[in-house]
mmCIF file of C-alpha atoms in Angstrom:
data_model
loop_
_atom_site.group_PDB
_atom_site.id
_atom_site.type_symbol
_atom_site.label_atom_id
_atom_site.label_comp_id
_atom_site.label_asym_id
_atom_site.label_seq_id
_atom_site.Cartn_x
_atom_site.Cartn_y
_atom_site.Cartn_z
ATOM 1 C CA UNK A 67 21.479 7.342 -9.269
ATOM 2 C CA UNK A 68 24.605 6.983 -8.403
ATOM 3 C CA UNK A 69 27.397 9.995 -8.169
ATOM 4 C CA UNK A 70 29.464 11.866 -5.655
ATOM 5 C CA UNK A 71 27.954 13.950 -2.751
ATOM 6 C CA UNK A 72 26.481 17.938 -3.887
ATOM 7 C CA UNK A 73 25.584 17.130 -7.451
ATOM 8 C CA UNK A 74 21.956 17.298 -6.570
ATOM 9 C CA UNK A 75 20.595 13.962 -6.632
ATOM 10 C CA UNK A 76 17.804 14.665 -3.466
ATOM 11 C CA UNK A 77 16.834 17.404 -5.154
ATOM 12 C CA UNK A 78 15.894 16.212 -8.348
ATOM 13 C CA UNK A 79 14.232 13.292 -6.157
ATOM 14 C CA UNK A 80 12.514 15.672 -4.595
ATOM 15 C CA UNK A 81 11.542 17.040 -7.646
ATOM 16 C CA UNK A 82 9.757 13.769 -8.813
ATOM 17 C CA UNK A 83 7.959 12.792 -6.456
ATOM 18 C CA UNK A 84 6.708 17.010 -6.411
ATOM 19 C CA UNK A 85 5.398 16.510 -10.579
ATOM 20 C CA UNK A 86 4.397 12.868 -10.087
ATOM 21 C CA UNK A 87 1.213 11.980 -9.942
ATOM 22 C CA UNK A 88 1.616 9.095 -7.459
ATOM 23 C CA UNK A 89 4.884 8.795 -5.287
ATOM 24 C CA UNK A 90 6.096 8.553 -2.340
ATOM 25 C CA UNK A 91 10.007 9.772 -0.783
ATOM 26 C CA UNK A 92 11.374 7.756 1.916
ATOM 27 C CA UNK A 93 15.134 8.484 2.821
ATOM 28 C CA UNK A 94 17.251 5.051 2.949
ATOM 29 C CA UNK A 95 18.911 6.161 6.385
ATOM 30 C CA UNK A 96 15.762 6.275 8.418
ATOM 31 C CA UNK A 97 13.931 2.914 6.458
ATOM 32 C CA UNK A 98 13.588 -0.563 7.204
ATOM 33 C CA UNK A 99 12.824 -3.842 5.241
ATOM 34 C CA UNK A 100 9.308 -3.681 6.825
ATOM 35 C CA UNK A 101 9.193 0.266 6.517
ATOM 36 C CA UNK A 102 10.293 -0.511 2.864
ATOM 37 C CA UNK A 103 7.906 -3.455 1.904
ATOM 38 C CA UNK A 104 5.494 -4.815 4.449
ATOM 39 C CA UNK A 105 5.273 -5.193 8.488
ATOM 40 C CA UNK A 106 3.249 -7.663 10.671
ATOM 41 C CA UNK A 107 2.691 -5.983 13.642
ATOM 42 C CA UNK A 108 0.387 -8.053 16.430
ATOM 43 C CA UNK A 109 -2.468 -6.972 18.274
ATOM 44 C CA UNK A 110 -1.854 -7.335 22.437
ATOM 45 C CA UNK A 111 -5.101 -7.805 23.274
ATOM 46 C CA UNK A 112 -6.287 -10.189 20.952
ATOM 47 C CA UNK A 113 -3.150 -10.842 19.888
ATOM 48 C CA UNK A 114 -4.436 -10.769 16.262
ATOM 49 C CA UNK A 115 -2.055 -9.736 13.406
ATOM 50 C CA UNK A 116 -2.132 -7.024 11.001
ATOM 51 C CA UNK A 117 -0.304 -6.075 7.940
ATOM 52 C CA UNK A 118 1.123 -2.975 7.388
ATOM 53 C CA UNK A 119 2.018 -2.192 3.770
ATOM 54 C CA UNK A 120 5.883 0.167 3.396
ATOM 55 C CA UNK A 121 6.896 2.952 0.752
ATOM 56 C CA UNK A 122 6.757 0.798 -2.333
ATOM 57 C CA UNK A 123 3.547 -1.116 -2.084
ATOM 58 C CA UNK A 124 1.666 2.131 -0.965
ATOM 59 C CA UNK A 125 3.387 3.205 -4.141
ATOM 60 C CA UNK A 126 1.791 1.050 -5.934
ATOM 61 C CA UNK A 127 1.296 1.862 -10.061
ATOM 62 C CA UNK A 128 3.525 4.723 -9.342
ATOM 63 C CA UNK A 129 6.935 5.960 -8.001
ATOM 64 C CA UNK A 130 8.950 5.306 -4.848
ATOM 65 C CA UNK A 131 12.068 7.657 -4.113
ATOM 66 C CA UNK A 132 14.476 6.554 -2.184
ATOM 67 C CA UNK A 133 17.724 8.688 -1.029
ATOM 68 C CA UNK A 134 20.717 7.700 0.296
ATOM 69 C CA UNK A 135 20.207 4.080 -0.757
ATOM 70 C CA UNK A 136 23.280 3.054 -0.038
ATOM 71 C CA UNK A 137 22.738 3.375 3.425
ATOM 72 C CA UNK A 138 20.561 0.837 3.841
ATOM 73 C CA UNK A 139 22.902 -2.299 1.890
ATOM 74 C CA UNK A 140 20.917 -5.111 3.819
ATOM 75 C CA UNK A 141 17.530 -3.800 2.968
ATOM 76 C CA UNK A 142 17.953 -3.956 -1.089
ATOM 77 C CA UNK A 143 17.168 -7.618 0.094
ATOM 78 C CA UNK A 144 14.080 -7.147 0.830
ATOM 79 C CA UNK A 145 13.234 -5.165 -2.759
ATOM 80 C CA UNK A 146 14.547 -7.954 -5.110
ATOM 81 C CA UNK A 147 11.000 -9.323 -5.553
ATOM 82 C CA UNK A 148 9.565 -6.007 -5.833
ATOM 83 C CA UNK A 149 11.634 -4.908 -8.987
ATOM 84 C CA UNK A 150 11.422 -8.613 -10.217
ATOM 85 C CA UNK A 151 7.628 -9.422 -9.604
ATOM 86 C CA UNK A 152 6.620 -6.577 -8.676
ATOM 87 C CA UNK A 153 4.744 -7.906 -5.701
ATOM 88 C CA UNK A 154 5.693 -8.409 -1.797
ATOM 89 C CA UNK A 155 4.855 -11.574 -0.336
ATOM 90 C CA UNK A 156 4.782 -12.672 3.656
ATOM 91 C CA UNK A 157 4.875 -15.203 5.087
ATOM 92 C CA UNK A 158 5.456 -15.169 9.078
ATOM 93 C CA UNK A 159 3.836 -16.480 12.555
ATOM 94 C CA UNK A 160 1.164 -18.367 10.348
ATOM 95 C CA UNK A 161 0.237 -15.133 8.399
ATOM 96 C CA UNK A 162 0.891 -15.767 4.429
ATOM 97 C CA UNK A 163 0.110 -12.985 2.330
ATOM 98 C CA UNK A 164 1.066 -11.375 -1.291
ATOM 99 C CA UNK A 165 0.123 -7.771 -2.283
ATOM 100 C CA UNK A 166 0.918 -5.253 -5.241
ATOM 101 C CA UNK A 167 3.916 -3.620 -5.695
ATOM 102 C CA UNK A 168 3.815 -1.681 -9.343
ATOM 103 C CA UNK A 169 6.470 0.526 -8.075
ATOM 104 C CA UNK A 170 8.728 2.386 -10.105
ATOM 105 C CA UNK A 171 12.279 2.573 -8.004
ATOM 106 C CA UNK A 172 14.139 5.353 -7.836
ATOM 107 C CA UNK A 173 17.205 5.590 -6.599
ATOM 108 C CA UNK A 174 20.005 7.921 -5.044
ATOM 109 C CA UNK A 175 23.191 7.241 -3.696
ATOM 110 C CA UNK A 176 26.422 7.882 -2.948
ATOM 111 C CA UNK A 177 29.872 6.382 -4.101
ATOM 112 C CA UNK A 178 31.764 3.740 -1.162
ATOM 113 C CA UNK A 179 33.938 6.304 -0.713
ATOM 114 C CA UNK A 180 32.443 9.602 -1.319
ATOM 115 C CA UNK A 181 33.440 10.100 -5.099
ATOM 116 C CA UNK A 182 34.661 7.905 -7.620
ATOM 117 C CA UNK A 183 38.251 5.504 -8.197
ATOM 118 C CA UNK A 184 39.342 5.776 -11.399
ATOM 119 C CA UNK A 185 41.237 2.609 -10.020
ATOM 120 C CA UNK A 186 38.492 1.064 -9.269
ATOM 121 C CA UNK A 187 35.415 -1.156 -10.748
ATOM 122 C CA UNK A 188 32.226 0.229 -10.858
ATOM 123 C CA UNK A 189 31.294 -2.468 -8.806
ATOM 124 C CA UNK A 190 34.298 -1.263 -6.080
ATOM 125 C CA UNK A 191 32.672 1.519 -5.744
ATOM 126 C CA UNK A 192 29.651 0.934 -4.958
ATOM 127 C CA UNK A 193 27.979 -1.267 -2.080
ATOM 128 C CA UNK A 194 25.306 -2.850 -4.671
ATOM 129 C CA UNK A 195 25.209 -6.775 -5.666
ATOM 130 C CA UNK A 196 24.550 -7.614 -9.540
ATOM 131 C CA UNK A 197 21.581 -9.076 -8.370
ATOM 132 C CA UNK A 198 19.715 -5.552 -7.099
ATOM 133 C CA UNK A 199 21.975 -3.584 -10.249
ATOM 134 C CA UNK A 200 20.577 -6.033 -12.879
ATOM 135 C CA UNK A 201 16.649 -5.203 -11.819
ATOM 136 C CA UNK A 202 17.142 -1.335 -12.993
ATOM 137 C CA UNK A 203 16.634 -0.458 -16.088
ATOM 138 C CA UNK A 204 18.415 2.793 -16.323
ATOM 139 C CA UNK A 205 21.769 3.667 -13.966
ATOM 140 C CA UNK A 206 22.936 7.147 -14.151
ATOM 141 C CA UNK A 207 26.693 7.443 -13.105
ATOM 142 C CA UNK A 208 27.144 11.029 -12.143
ATOM 143 C CA UNK A 209 30.955 12.389 -11.764
ATOM 144 C CA UNK A 210 31.498 16.213 -11.052
ATOM 145 C CA UNK A 211 34.931 16.941 -12.844
ATOM 146 C CA UNK A 212 36.521 19.692 -11.901
ATOM 147 C CA UNK A 213 36.265 22.665 -14.325
ATOM 148 C CA UNK A 214 37.177 26.037 -12.944
ATOM 149 C CA UNK A 215 35.566 28.181 -15.765
ATOM 150 C CA UNK A 216 31.845 26.179 -15.576
ATOM 151 C CA UNK A 217 31.747 26.029 -11.578
ATOM 152 C CA UNK A 218 31.852 29.740 -11.686
ATOM 153 C CA UNK A 219 29.501 29.770 -14.484
ATOM 154 C CA UNK A 220 27.069 27.644 -13.091
ATOM 155 C CA UNK A 221 27.642 29.763 -9.269
ATOM 156 C CA UNK A 222 26.957 32.968 -11.505
ATOM 157 C CA UNK A 223 23.653 31.534 -12.402
ATOM 158 C CA UNK A 224 22.721 30.609 -9.595
ATOM 159 C CA UNK A 225 23.419 33.473 -7.625
ATOM 160 C CA UNK A 226 21.234 35.341 -10.995
ATOM 161 C CA UNK A 227 18.364 33.160 -10.050
ATOM 162 C CA UNK A 228 18.700 34.147 -6.334
ATOM 163 C CA UNK A 229 18.726 37.032 -7.280
ATOM 164 C CA UNK A 230 16.237 37.527 -9.458
ATOM 165 C CA UNK A 231 13.491 34.967 -6.768
ATOM 166 C CA UNK A 232 14.865 37.724 -4.334
ATOM 167 C CA UNK A 233 13.946 40.299 -6.089
ATOM 168 C CA UNK A 234 9.658 39.675 -7.865
ATOM 169 C CA UNK A 235 8.836 38.361 -4.162
ATOM 170 C CA UNK A 236 11.104 39.583 -1.428
ATOM 171 C CA UNK A 237 10.386 43.399 -2.054
ATOM 172 C CA UNK A 238 6.482 42.937 -2.236
ATOM 173 C CA UNK A 239 6.904 41.758 2.025
ATOM 174 C CA UNK A 240 9.568 44.555 2.422
ATOM 175 C CA UNK A 241 7.058 47.666 1.448
ATOM 176 C CA UNK A 242 4.648 46.165 3.603
ATOM 177 C CA UNK A 243 6.758 45.569 6.543
ATOM 178 C CA UNK A 244 7.741 49.091 5.813
ATOM 179 C CA UNK A 245 4.365 50.322 6.019
ATOM 180 C CA UNK A 246 2.950 48.706 8.932
ATOM 181 C CA UNK A 247 6.621 49.544 10.636
ATOM 182 C CA UNK A 248 5.738 53.185 10.593
#
């Protein structure tokens, strides 16, 4: 999903994460290539190496939901192998390993300048190279079309939902509070 801020991309990812049988949710702005794929760590006492799986390996046979995907363009290349070969290869310090990563990558990102610029191409509006984009089966473009009537109806609907939740759940706690405060 690529879209303008405030359209609910993060909420969609979190919703998917909460209902999927196997999923991992990460925020791209606080992730590294090793955190996404695999890291090789050296034990200071024994000088042995240990391999630590990253999010896409841990989510194998499930989904890895990556929010703020546009904030990590330097790590996009580390996902190319995962998305094409469904594995992660590591070859560092004399250690070689392949780890299975049959993972669906579901990502949410913003446009380069926040909102979509109609005078620019799709590629100019995003920070993704064609190699990465070609590995996604579906790409959803989410645009906020300014429509005052629709926005008012949506705001009214959201407020009604919130008010109904307040009336159903909060009223019980309010009466319990009143009972104990006397």
